[in-house]
mmCIF file of C-alpha atoms and ligand atoms in Angstrom:
data_model
loop_
_atom_site.group_PDB
_atom_site.id
_atom_site.type_symbol
_atom_site.label_atom_id
_atom_site.label_comp_id
_atom_site.label_asym_id
_atom_site.label_seq_id
_atom_site.Cartn_x
_atom_site.Cartn_y
_atom_site.Cartn_z
ATOM 1 C CA MET R 1 61.349 121.448 147.383
ATOM 2 C CA PRO R 2 63.067 121.280 143.983
ATOM 3 C CA SER R 3 65.055 118.067 143.444
ATOM 4 C CA THR R 4 68.696 118.058 142.425
ATOM 5 C CA ILE R 5 69.358 115.140 140.092
ATOM 6 C CA ARG R 6 72.054 113.781 137.802
ATOM 7 C CA ALA R 7 71.408 114.094 134.079
ATOM 8 C CA ALA R 8 73.192 113.689 130.725
ATOM 9 C CA VAL R 9 73.521 117.201 129.317
ATOM 10 C CA PHE R 10 74.010 118.220 125.667
ATOM 11 C CA ARG R 11 75.968 121.444 125.200
ATOM 12 C CA GLU R 12 77.438 121.288 121.728
ATOM 13 C CA ALA R 13 77.258 119.030 118.668
ATOM 14 C CA LEU R 14 80.101 116.536 118.172
ATOM 15 C CA GLN R 15 80.958 116.629 121.874
ATOM 16 C CA PRO R 16 80.160 113.859 124.356
ATOM 17 C CA LEU R 17 77.222 114.411 126.694
ATOM 18 C CA THR R 18 78.324 115.327 130.212
ATOM 19 C CA ILE R 19 76.830 114.006 133.430
ATOM 20 C CA GLU R 20 75.891 117.028 135.525
ATOM 21 C CA ASN R 21 73.622 118.006 138.405
ATOM 22 C CA VAL R 22 70.467 119.885 137.405
ATOM 23 C CA ASP R 23 67.478 121.058 139.431
ATOM 24 C CA LEU R 24 63.894 120.014 138.759
ATOM 25 C CA ASP R 25 61.068 122.205 140.014
ATOM 26 C CA ASP R 26 58.130 120.714 141.917
ATOM 27 C CA PRO R 27 55.144 119.594 139.817
ATOM 28 C CA ILE R 28 52.448 122.242 139.373
ATOM 29 C CA GLY R 29 48.990 122.033 137.776
ATOM 30 C CA ARG R 30 48.864 118.962 135.515
ATOM 31 C CA GLU R 31 52.546 118.009 135.886
ATOM 32 C CA VAL R 32 53.934 114.813 137.354
ATOM 33 C CA LEU R 33 57.359 114.097 138.805
ATOM 34 C CA VAL R 34 58.562 110.636 137.763
ATOM 35 C CA ARG R 35 61.564 108.757 139.157
ATOM 36 C CA THR R 36 63.243 107.332 136.060
ATOM 37 C CA VAL R 37 63.874 103.581 136.279
ATOM 38 C CA ALA R 38 64.995 102.924 132.702
ATOM 39 C CA THR R 39 65.483 104.794 129.439
ATOM 40 C CA GLY R 40 66.215 103.453 125.997
ATOM 41 C CA VAL R 41 68.895 105.187 123.931
ATOM 42 C CA CYS R 42 67.239 106.138 120.666
ATOM 43 C CA HIS R 43 68.922 107.141 117.427
ATOM 44 C CA SER R 44 67.147 110.498 117.303
ATOM 45 C CA ASP R 45 69.200 111.721 120.260
ATOM 46 C CA LEU R 46 72.347 110.740 118.409
ATOM 47 C CA HIS R 47 71.257 112.848 115.414
ATOM 48 C CA TYR R 48 71.572 115.921 117.663
ATOM 49 C CA VAL R 49 74.849 114.835 119.217
ATOM 50 C CA ASP R 50 76.242 114.233 115.713
ATOM 51 C CA GLY R 51 74.997 117.637 114.534
ATOM 52 C CA GLU R 52 72.747 116.178 111.803
ATOM 53 C CA ASN R 53 69.678 117.813 113.313
ATOM 54 C CA ASP R 54 69.576 121.066 115.181
ATOM 55 C CA LEU R 55 67.767 121.416 118.468
ATOM 56 C CA GLN R 56 66.086 124.689 117.520
ATOM 57 C CA GLY R 57 62.377 124.340 117.987
ATOM 58 C CA PHE R 58 62.973 121.982 120.877
ATOM 59 C CA SER R 59 65.219 124.077 123.055
ATOM 60 C CA SER R 60 66.696 127.552 122.967
ATOM 61 C CA ALA R 61 68.680 127.082 126.171
ATOM 62 C CA PRO R 62 72.482 126.757 125.928
ATOM 63 C CA SER R 63 72.309 123.249 127.350
ATOM 64 C CA THR R 64 69.663 120.547 127.114
ATOM 65 C CA VAL R 65 68.942 117.262 128.852
ATOM 66 C CA LEU R 66 68.330 114.700 126.081
ATOM 67 C CA GLY R 67 66.502 111.354 126.125
ATOM 68 C CA HIS R 68 62.906 110.527 125.198
ATOM 69 C CA GLU R 69 62.276 106.794 125.777
ATOM 70 C CA GLY R 70 61.772 106.455 129.514
ATOM 71 C CA ALA R 71 59.762 104.567 132.086
ATOM 72 C CA GLY R 72 59.534 105.054 135.817
ATOM 73 C CA ILE R 73 57.462 105.493 138.945
ATOM 74 C CA VAL R 74 55.433 108.581 139.845
ATOM 75 C CA GLU R 75 56.792 110.390 142.906
ATOM 76 C CA ALA R 76 54.592 113.462 143.099
ATOM 77 C CA VAL R 77 51.746 115.070 141.158
ATOM 78 C CA GLY R 78 50.512 118.618 140.623
ATOM 79 C CA ASP R 79 47.257 119.760 142.227
ATOM 80 C CA GLN R 80 45.202 119.310 139.022
ATOM 81 C CA VAL R 81 46.319 115.754 138.238
ATOM 82 C CA THR R 82 43.572 113.159 138.484
ATOM 83 C CA TYR R 83 44.931 110.453 136.146
ATOM 84 C CA LEU R 84 47.893 109.434 138.322
ATOM 85 C CA LYS R 85 49.028 109.115 141.906
ATOM 86 C CA PRO R 86 52.416 108.566 143.546
ATOM 87 C CA GLY R 87 53.565 104.964 143.117
ATOM 88 C CA ASP R 88 52.000 104.475 139.660
ATOM 89 C CA HIS R 89 54.258 102.929 137.016
ATOM 90 C CA VAL R 90 54.356 104.892 133.780
ATOM 91 C CA VAL R 91 55.890 104.992 130.309
ATOM 92 C CA ALA R 92 56.655 108.455 128.929
ATOM 93 C CA CYS R 93 56.029 109.437 125.309
ATOM 94 C CA LEU R 94 56.970 112.616 123.462
ATOM 95 C CA SER R 95 53.545 112.648 121.743
ATOM 96 C CA VAL R 96 52.056 114.843 124.451
ATOM 97 C CA PHE R 97 48.403 115.349 123.543
ATOM 98 C CA CYS R 98 45.808 117.903 124.663
ATOM 99 C CA GLY R 99 42.787 115.656 124.152
ATOM 100 C CA THR R 100 40.547 118.485 122.975
ATOM 101 C CA CYS R 101 41.814 119.673 119.549
ATOM 102 C CA GLU R 102 40.514 118.422 116.170
ATOM 103 C CA GLN R 103 43.404 116.003 115.684
ATOM 104 C CA CYS R 104 43.057 114.517 119.154
ATOM 105 C CA LEU R 105 39.291 114.196 118.838
ATOM 106 C CA SER R 106 39.486 112.595 115.387
ATOM 107 C CA GLY R 107 41.774 109.827 116.612
ATOM 108 C CA HIS R 108 45.164 111.338 115.743
ATOM 109 C CA PRO R 109 46.644 112.531 119.052
ATOM 110 C CA ALA R 110 50.201 112.082 117.725
ATOM 111 C CA ARG R 111 49.453 115.026 115.403
ATOM 112 C CA CYS R 112 48.427 117.298 118.290
ATOM 113 C CA GLN R 113 50.104 120.699 118.006
ATOM 114 C CA THR R 114 49.024 122.120 121.366
ATOM 115 C CA PRO R 115 52.226 123.264 123.087
ATOM 116 C CA LEU R 116 52.348 121.172 126.258
ATOM 117 C CA ARG R 117 56.022 120.213 126.207
ATOM 118 C CA THR R 118 57.059 123.262 128.179
ATOM 119 C CA ARG R 119 55.437 125.378 130.834
ATOM 120 C CA ALA R 120 53.430 128.419 129.805
ATOM 121 C CA GLN R 121 55.318 131.708 129.375
ATOM 122 C CA GLY R 122 55.972 133.519 132.624
ATOM 123 C CA LEU R 123 56.237 130.405 134.769
ATOM 124 C CA PRO R 124 59.654 129.297 136.050
ATOM 125 C CA PRO R 125 61.328 126.662 133.811
ATOM 126 C CA ARG R 126 61.002 123.015 134.812
ATOM 127 C CA VAL R 127 64.742 122.328 134.601
ATOM 128 C CA THR R 128 67.465 124.733 135.760
ATOM 129 C CA GLN R 129 71.128 124.813 136.680
ATOM 130 C CA GLY R 130 72.406 127.552 138.969
ATOM 131 C CA GLY R 131 69.081 129.349 138.363
ATOM 132 C CA ARG R 132 69.488 129.334 134.549
ATOM 133 C CA GLU R 133 67.092 127.427 132.302
ATOM 134 C CA VAL R 134 68.160 124.048 130.946
ATOM 135 C CA GLY R 135 66.324 122.643 127.914
ATOM 136 C CA GLN R 136 64.087 119.620 128.362
ATOM 137 C CA PHE R 137 64.211 117.607 125.133
ATOM 138 C CA VAL R 138 60.683 117.102 123.707
ATOM 139 C CA GLY R 139 59.230 117.869 127.121
ATOM 140 C CA LEU R 140 60.664 114.659 128.614
ATOM 141 C CA ALA R 141 64.487 114.602 129.170
ATOM 142 C CA THR R 142 64.732 110.952 130.171
ATOM 143 C CA TYR R 143 68.538 110.782 130.534
ATOM 144 C CA ALA R 144 68.053 111.923 134.096
ATOM 145 C CA GLU R 145 67.255 110.423 137.475
ATOM 146 C CA LYS R 146 63.847 112.113 137.450
ATOM 147 C CA MET R 147 61.531 113.644 134.857
ATOM 148 C CA LEU R 148 59.036 116.462 135.330
ATOM 149 C CA VAL R 149 56.406 116.105 132.602
ATOM 150 C CA HIS R 150 52.797 116.908 131.675
ATOM 151 C CA GLU R 151 50.435 114.126 132.755
ATOM 152 C CA ASN R 152 49.414 113.680 129.091
ATOM 153 C CA ALA R 153 53.030 112.700 128.314
ATOM 154 C CA VAL R 154 52.688 109.414 130.190
ATOM 155 C CA VAL R 155 50.564 106.278 130.205
ATOM 156 C CA LYS R 156 49.934 104.296 133.358
ATOM 157 C CA ILE R 157 50.917 100.627 133.082
ATOM 158 C CA ASP R 158 50.513 97.761 135.492
ATOM 159 C CA ASP R 159 53.179 97.189 138.115
ATOM 160 C CA GLU R 160 54.079 93.699 136.879
ATOM 161 C CA MET R 161 55.555 94.910 133.607
ATOM 162 C CA PRO R 162 59.381 95.215 133.853
ATOM 163 C CA LEU R 163 60.199 98.899 133.365
ATOM 164 C CA ASP R 164 63.447 98.246 131.447
ATOM 165 C CA ARG R 165 61.333 96.524 128.779
ATOM 166 C CA ALA R 166 58.435 98.969 129.024
ATOM 167 C CA ALA R 167 60.748 101.925 128.305
ATOM 168 C CA LEU R 168 61.184 100.768 124.695
ATOM 169 C CA LEU R 169 57.456 101.136 124.178
ATOM 170 C CA GLY R 170 57.812 104.912 124.642
ATOM 171 C CA CYS R 171 59.540 105.542 121.313
ATOM 172 C CA GLY R 172 61.280 102.870 119.218
ATOM 173 C CA VAL R 173 58.734 100.080 119.499
ATOM 174 C CA LEU R 174 55.754 102.463 119.524
ATOM 175 C CA THR R 175 57.046 104.101 116.348
ATOM 176 C CA GLY R 176 58.045 100.943 114.494
ATOM 177 C CA VAL R 177 55.092 98.726 115.342
ATOM 178 C CA GLY R 178 52.767 101.712 114.879
ATOM 179 C CA ALA R 179 54.258 102.478 111.451
ATOM 180 C CA ALA R 180 53.180 99.015 110.306
ATOM 181 C CA LEU R 181 49.850 98.737 112.145
ATOM 182 C CA ASN R 182 48.619 102.351 112.301
ATOM 183 C CA THR R 183 50.339 104.377 109.561
ATOM 184 C CA ALA R 184 50.695 101.875 106.700
ATOM 185 C CA GLN R 185 48.050 99.426 107.983
ATOM 186 C CA VAL R 186 49.879 96.399 106.594
ATOM 187 C CA ARG R 187 47.403 93.750 105.397
ATOM 188 C CA PRO R 188 47.585 89.986 105.978
ATOM 189 C CA THR R 189 49.394 88.038 103.189
ATOM 190 C CA SER R 190 51.102 91.205 101.928
ATOM 191 C CA THR R 191 54.809 91.722 101.162
ATOM 192 C CA VAL R 192 56.979 94.165 103.074
ATOM 193 C CA ALA R 193 60.532 95.550 102.885
ATOM 194 C CA VAL R 194 62.175 97.414 105.763
ATOM 195 C CA ILE R 195 65.348 99.438 105.223
ATOM 196 C CA GLY R 196 67.288 99.845 108.475
ATOM 197 C CA CYS R 197 67.240 97.284 111.282
ATOM 198 C CA GLY R 198 67.917 99.367 114.390
ATOM 199 C CA GLY R 199 65.377 99.525 117.207
ATOM 200 C CA VAL R 200 62.745 101.179 115.010
ATOM 201 C CA GLY R 201 63.287 98.985 111.931
ATOM 202 C CA LEU R 202 63.186 95.798 114.016
ATOM 203 C CA SER R 203 59.900 97.041 115.459
ATOM 204 C CA VAL R 204 58.482 97.681 111.979
ATOM 205 C CA ILE R 205 59.379 94.074 111.158
ATOM 206 C CA GLN R 206 57.546 92.940 114.280
ATOM 207 C CA GLY R 207 54.509 95.044 113.379
ATOM 208 C CA ALA R 208 54.461 93.556 109.870
ATOM 209 C CA ARG R 209 54.684 90.042 111.319
ATOM 210 C CA ILE R 210 51.881 90.754 113.804
ATOM 211 C CA ALA R 211 49.778 92.142 110.922
ATOM 212 C CA GLY R 212 50.212 88.875 109.045
ATOM 213 C CA ALA R 213 52.541 89.881 106.193
ATOM 214 C CA ARG R 214 53.697 86.746 104.354
ATOM 215 C CA GLN R 215 57.077 88.094 103.226
ATOM 216 C CA ILE R 216 59.197 90.538 105.243
ATOM 217 C CA ILE R 217 62.506 91.551 103.662
ATOM 218 C CA ALA R 218 65.006 93.224 106.002
ATOM 219 C CA VAL R 219 67.711 95.477 104.536
ATOM 220 C CA ASP R 220 70.773 96.713 106.438
ATOM 221 C CA THR R 221 74.546 97.015 106.046
ATOM 222 C CA PHE R 222 75.356 95.044 109.212
ATOM 223 C CA ASP R 223 75.027 91.241 109.201
ATOM 224 C CA SER R 224 74.629 91.409 112.994
ATOM 225 C CA LYS R 225 71.459 93.485 112.616
ATOM 226 C CA LEU R 226 70.144 91.258 109.836
ATOM 227 C CA GLU R 227 70.494 88.308 112.207
ATOM 228 C CA MET R 228 68.425 90.202 114.796
ATOM 229 C CA ALA R 229 65.889 90.966 112.052
ATOM 230 C CA LYS R 230 65.467 87.240 111.343
ATOM 231 C CA GLY R 231 64.997 86.675 115.056
ATOM 232 C CA VAL R 232 62.022 89.034 115.208
ATOM 233 C CA GLY R 233 60.236 88.007 112.011
ATOM 234 C CA ALA R 234 62.121 88.845 108.805
ATOM 235 C CA THR R 235 61.667 86.092 106.220
ATOM 236 C CA HIS R 236 64.513 87.332 103.984
ATOM 237 C CA THR R 237 67.530 89.587 104.474
ATOM 238 C CA VAL R 238 69.566 91.759 102.118
ATOM 239 C CA ASN R 239 72.960 93.173 103.023
ATOM 240 C CA ALA R 240 73.035 96.498 101.148
ATOM 241 C CA THR R 241 76.835 96.548 101.243
ATOM 242 C CA ASN R 242 76.959 93.548 98.920
ATOM 243 C CA ASP R 243 73.726 93.808 96.943
ATOM 244 C CA ASP R 244 71.678 96.606 95.435
ATOM 245 C CA PRO R 245 68.630 96.582 97.739
ATOM 246 C CA VAL R 246 66.159 97.596 95.015
ATOM 247 C CA GLU R 247 67.246 94.806 92.671
ATOM 248 C CA ALA R 248 67.406 92.315 95.533
ATOM 249 C CA VAL R 249 63.862 93.127 96.683
ATOM 250 C CA ARG R 250 62.542 92.960 93.106
ATOM 251 C CA SER R 251 64.185 89.593 92.630
ATOM 252 C CA LEU R 252 62.823 88.232 95.926
ATOM 253 C CA THR R 253 59.318 89.296 94.855
ATOM 254 C CA HIS R 254 59.615 87.763 91.359
ATOM 255 C CA GLY R 255 59.985 91.186 89.772
ATOM 256 C CA LYS R 256 56.814 92.642 91.271
ATOM 257 C CA GLY R 257 58.126 94.761 94.121
ATOM 258 C CA VAL R 258 56.620 94.901 97.599
ATOM 259 C CA ASP R 259 53.230 96.116 98.790
ATOM 260 C CA TYR R 260 54.768 98.138 101.629
ATOM 261 C CA SER R 261 58.244 99.537 102.163
ATOM 262 C CA PHE R 262 59.586 101.399 105.179
ATOM 263 C CA GLU R 263 62.558 103.730 105.572
ATOM 264 C CA ALA R 264 63.744 103.393 109.182
ATOM 265 C CA VAL R 265 67.066 105.243 109.107
ATOM 266 C CA GLY R 266 66.594 108.863 108.007
ATOM 267 C CA PHE R 267 68.425 109.158 104.650
ATOM 268 C CA THR R 268 66.780 110.607 101.523
ATOM 269 C CA LYS R 269 68.668 108.086 99.379
ATOM 270 C CA LEU R 270 67.011 105.247 101.272
ATOM 271 C CA ALA R 271 63.570 106.876 100.951
ATOM 272 C CA ARG R 272 64.064 106.830 97.182
ATOM 273 C CA GLN R 273 65.063 103.174 97.316
ATOM 274 C CA CYS R 274 61.874 102.524 99.275
ATOM 275 C CA MET R 275 59.832 103.946 96.401
ATOM 276 C CA GLU R 276 61.817 102.103 93.768
ATOM 277 C CA MET R 277 61.232 98.726 95.418
ATOM 278 C CA LEU R 278 57.419 99.165 95.538
ATOM 279 C CA GLY R 279 55.034 97.199 93.403
ATOM 280 C CA VAL R 280 52.099 98.845 91.620
ATOM 281 C CA GLY R 281 49.761 100.398 94.209
ATOM 282 C CA GLY R 282 52.382 100.045 96.930
ATOM 283 C CA VAL R 283 52.934 102.399 99.846
ATOM 284 C CA ALA R 284 56.315 103.679 101.027
ATOM 285 C CA THR R 285 56.444 105.037 104.576
ATOM 286 C CA ILE R 286 59.274 107.218 105.839
ATOM 287 C CA VAL R 287 59.708 106.452 109.529
ATOM 288 C CA GLY R 288 63.300 107.652 110.053
ATOM 289 C CA VAL R 289 64.018 111.227 111.143
ATOM 290 C CA MET R 290 65.514 113.102 108.176
ATOM 291 C CA PRO R 291 68.354 115.605 108.666
ATOM 292 C CA THR R 292 67.273 119.243 109.020
ATOM 293 C CA GLY R 293 66.706 120.714 105.534
ATOM 294 C CA ALA R 294 66.708 117.321 103.753
ATOM 295 C CA MET R 295 65.399 117.467 100.151
ATOM 296 C CA HIS R 296 63.799 114.586 98.264
ATOM 297 C CA GLU R 297 64.445 114.141 94.559
ATOM 298 C CA PHE R 298 63.006 111.335 92.479
ATOM 299 C CA PRO R 299 61.628 110.770 88.992
ATOM 300 C CA HIS R 300 57.852 110.886 88.622
ATOM 301 C CA SER R 301 58.010 107.307 87.336
ATOM 302 C CA ALA R 302 59.052 106.160 90.822
ATOM 303 C CA LEU R 303 55.478 106.847 91.990
ATOM 304 C CA ALA R 304 53.612 105.992 88.760
ATOM 305 C CA GLY R 305 51.100 103.166 89.125
ATOM 306 C CA GLU R 306 49.270 104.682 92.064
ATOM 307 C CA LYS R 307 52.177 104.239 94.416
ATOM 308 C CA ARG R 308 52.151 106.418 97.495
ATOM 309 C CA LEU R 309 54.803 107.987 99.678
ATOM 310 C CA GLN R 310 53.935 109.066 103.206
ATOM 311 C CA THR R 311 55.645 110.124 106.400
ATOM 312 C CA CYS R 312 54.952 108.734 109.842
ATOM 313 C CA SER R 313 55.092 110.650 113.122
ATOM 314 C CA MET R 314 55.899 108.377 116.050
ATOM 315 C CA GLY R 315 53.974 105.479 114.510
ATOM 316 C CA SER R 316 50.727 107.512 114.300
ATOM 317 C CA ASN R 317 50.372 106.464 117.919
ATOM 318 C CA ARG R 318 47.519 106.732 120.366
ATOM 319 C CA PHE R 319 50.017 105.822 123.046
ATOM 320 C CA ARG R 320 47.601 105.468 125.958
ATOM 321 C CA PHE R 321 45.731 102.928 123.832
ATOM 322 C CA ASP R 322 48.679 101.332 122.001
ATOM 323 C CA ILE R 323 51.169 100.839 124.848
ATOM 324 C CA PRO R 324 48.863 98.751 127.077
ATOM 325 C CA ASN R 325 47.991 96.667 123.989
ATOM 326 C CA TYR R 326 51.667 96.175 123.154
ATOM 327 C CA ILE R 327 52.274 95.051 126.744
ATOM 328 C CA GLU R 328 49.629 92.356 126.251
ATOM 329 C CA LEU R 329 51.265 91.336 122.964
ATOM 330 C CA TYR R 330 54.603 91.082 124.822
ATOM 331 C CA ARG R 331 53.030 88.886 127.484
ATOM 332 C CA SER R 332 51.448 86.584 124.947
ATOM 333 C CA GLY R 333 54.786 86.150 123.175
ATOM 334 C CA LYS R 334 53.816 88.035 120.000
ATOM 335 C CA LEU R 335 55.885 91.172 120.577
ATOM 336 C CA PHE R 336 59.545 90.548 121.374
ATOM 337 C CA LEU R 337 61.088 93.099 123.735
ATOM 338 C CA ASP R 338 63.700 91.020 125.595
ATOM 339 C CA GLU R 339 65.434 90.345 122.264
ATOM 340 C CA MET R 340 65.539 94.087 121.554
ATOM 341 C CA VAL R 341 67.456 95.001 124.704
ATOM 342 C CA SER R 342 71.053 94.156 123.851
ATOM 343 C CA VAL R 343 72.608 95.690 126.941
ATOM 344 C CA THR R 344 71.668 97.613 130.078
ATOM 345 C CA ARG R 345 74.127 100.165 131.470
ATOM 346 C CA PRO R 346 74.258 103.025 133.970
ATOM 347 C CA LEU R 347 73.630 106.658 132.944
ATOM 348 C CA ASP R 348 77.384 107.346 133.066
ATOM 349 C CA ASP R 349 77.839 105.062 130.043
ATOM 350 C CA ILE R 350 75.662 107.172 127.750
ATOM 351 C CA ASN R 351 78.485 108.064 125.335
ATOM 352 C CA GLU R 352 79.555 104.428 125.118
ATOM 353 C CA ALA R 353 75.927 103.569 124.387
ATOM 354 C CA PHE R 354 75.969 105.988 121.430
ATOM 355 C CA ARG R 355 79.223 104.482 120.168
ATOM 356 C CA ALA R 356 77.839 100.934 120.324
ATOM 357 C CA MET R 357 74.670 102.027 118.524
ATOM 358 C CA LYS R 358 76.663 103.677 115.727
ATOM 359 C CA ALA R 359 78.853 100.605 115.366
ATOM 360 C CA GLY R 360 75.740 98.480 114.805
ATOM 361 C CA GLU R 361 76.532 96.359 117.852
ATOM 362 C CA VAL R 362 73.137 96.709 119.527
ATOM 363 C CA ALA R 363 69.408 96.820 118.821
ATOM 364 C CA ARG R 364 68.798 98.920 121.907
ATOM 365 C CA ASN R 365 70.925 100.117 124.796
ATOM 366 C CA VAL R 366 68.893 100.674 127.930
ATOM 367 C CA LEU R 367 70.179 102.872 130.740
ATOM 368 C CA THR R 368 68.976 101.889 134.184
ATOM 369 C CA PHE R 369 68.928 103.861 137.430
ATOM 370 C CA ASN R 370 69.146 102.567 140.957
HETATM 371 ZN ZN1 ZN L 1 63.211 107.909 119.596
HETATM 372 ZN ZN1 ZN L 2 45.319 117.914 120.754
#
């Protein structure tokens, strides 16, 4: 029996999401039906709502259920699922992996290109409304009371872990901590600068601290976020409204520049600043999602001295390996998640959650379901 559930639906850019009933099909094959317990509100969803990114490539339907940072409890599984059973607690991740391609087998499942985010052609869509297809953002659609996903889009976690904290591990924390530990591989005693102190940037700071960086410089335009940055491991802060971040970082590193810099917002201007604040041999990592069609422009000299610029997809995660490890780091007090959840709200408050995020009032909003 298909389930009718409430979900936050995107219809048009620059319009609020609307809470509507949609229908979820029953799980087939390797799919699992998960009752959503909590979902973080991530900036990437806001990029679509604000019209900075277009949803093409993710959804061709006239309306789409957004959300991609969810955790919940398995309700039902398809007949080919062996990894999970009803009652299991899970965190969802958009890095759905096949497990058999070259990228998966060489340790890079976040680069997997096998199309598992939607059902195969010819099968009925997973999400519908009045019989018409509704898009399922990145194969998850977590702003909904239930999610119907491929089993390789979730990791099983132990029942003791609070799901409103675990949800953050599905995107923001996975991406930020992974950017430091997996993508850039920050070394002990190194120096780091992070531009942007939202949920992802704060997680990069945490990853750099866990890796043993000796200096972590946080850059943002909100003092409130810089305070949060100090709370999770930044050793220095720069408010980019008052000070030029490149000069400030150079001065804090005695003119040398940092070993690692991270762009955690999604602006080309900030990516350039990341390169300009590097020391010789440094690595700049773009973590933020850039607007559709964004172009980079920088002088060759910005990368002279064997500096490198790289992108980062979802923290180069191996989420079934990383998320259980991050849960252990949370338990041992090394990874801060409680500090990252500024507020929990019901699904109906989704548009208010976006507003608060834009205003820099929160690290993470988490929506919870009863
Ligand atoms: Zn996200
Ligand atoms: Zn694969």
